[in-house]
Structures are given as C-alpha cells and as structure tokens.
Amino acid sequence: MNIRQYTDADLQAVLDSWEVATRLAHEFMSDEFIAQERSNVANIYLPNTDTWVVEIDSNVVGFIALMGNEVGAIFLQPSFHGNGLGKALMDKARELHEELEVEVFTKNVIGRKFYADYGFKQIEEKHHQPTGQKVLRLKFPG
C-alpha cells in the first residue's frame, strides 16, 4: 500500500472509485445527480482540495479529499473495503489536521459505520437540499 498526493494522471481512477463507491453507499441518488456530481468532482472539487490517493500494486484504488480539516470525500473501490485502506487514508488526514469534520448521509450505512468505528461523533443533523435526505455532521475527536 502506498499513499501519495493526487496528480492529474489519477483523475480517471479517482472518478471510477468515487462513482462505484457512491452507487454502492448512496442507492437513493439518481443517475442524473451522480452524473452531475461526477462532473463536479472532476472540475470543481479535485482542483480545490488537498487530495491523497491510495495505491495497491501501483493502481489507485481510492482517495481522500480534504478542504482544510473537512473530509470532503473518502472513497475506495468496494473490493478493497475492510482492508484498512480507508483507515490509512483517514490516518493521513489526521497527520495533517488534529481535528476532522465530515458529513455523511443517514442512509449511508457503510460510511456511518466507518466513521463510528474510527471514532467520529455526531455534532449536528441537517437536511441536504439537492437530494432531500438527512445528513449528519461528525467530528473527530468526538
């Protein structure tokens, strides 16, 4: 496993990881919303975040994108879930920021379990206007 800073050459692998994991964890999102967000990830989010990728055998299989101490995204190819790669990415974020915050959809059971297991605690619940879903704001350390 290797964690390194994102480069433009990683774009397709990051987008693929994002979309596959997004569809798995967010079944309630429409194809249109996902298509728009995929474009936003490529054109808005990645150019404006501190993004780190995780590689296995020189292949990018996931990433974490930070906006200051905010975890804007953390996604892995589902076949790599449960192997400690998400924890390793979060540990990298903690090296950079003592405190972290993140938002997760209440219906994202995979993400909620990951954050709870890592030690995040809920500090707020709110409504996500574009999807109509509830979102939890979490903080580490909790």
mmCIF file of N, CA and C in Angstrom, residues 5 11 62 73-74 98 104 120:
data_model
loop_
_atom_site.group_PDB
_atom_site.id
_atom_site.type_symbol
_atom_site.label_atom_id
_atom_site.label_comp_id
_atom_site.label_asym_id
_atom_site.label_seq_id
_atom_site.Cartn_x
_atom_site.Cartn_y
_atom_site.Cartn_z
ATOM 1 N N GLN A 5 0.197 12.043 -2.752
ATOM 2 C CA GLN A 5 -0.628 13.154 -3.199
ATOM 3 C C GLN A 5 -1.182 12.872 -4.605
ATOM 4 N N LEU A 11 -6.860 11.114 -12.326
ATOM 5 C CA LEU A 11 -8.257 11.544 -12.443
ATOM 6 C C LEU A 11 -9.210 10.388 -12.740
ATOM 7 N N GLY A 62 -8.430 4.203 -4.361
ATOM 8 C CA GLY A 62 -9.245 5.052 -3.509
ATOM 9 C C GLY A 62 -8.554 6.376 -3.244
ATOM 10 N N ALA A 73 -14.423 14.067 0.877
ATOM 11 C CA ALA A 73 -14.713 12.770 0.259
ATOM 12 C C ALA A 73 -13.672 11.757 0.713
ATOM 13 N N ILE A 74 -14.125 10.547 0.908
ATOM 14 C CA ILE A 74 -13.235 9.396 1.100
ATOM 15 C C ILE A 74 -13.947 8.207 0.479
ATOM 16 N N GLU A 98 -5.325 18.030 13.235
ATOM 17 C CA GLU A 98 -5.604 17.411 14.532
ATOM 18 C C GLU A 98 -7.074 17.048 14.688
ATOM 19 N N VAL A 104 -22.110 12.952 6.415
ATOM 20 C CA VAL A 104 -22.471 11.652 5.860
ATOM 21 C C VAL A 104 -23.997 11.545 5.847
ATOM 22 N N PHE A 120 -15.448 9.048 15.114
ATOM 23 C CA PHE A 120 -16.190 10.288 14.885
ATOM 24 C C PHE A 120 -17.468 10.276 15.718
#
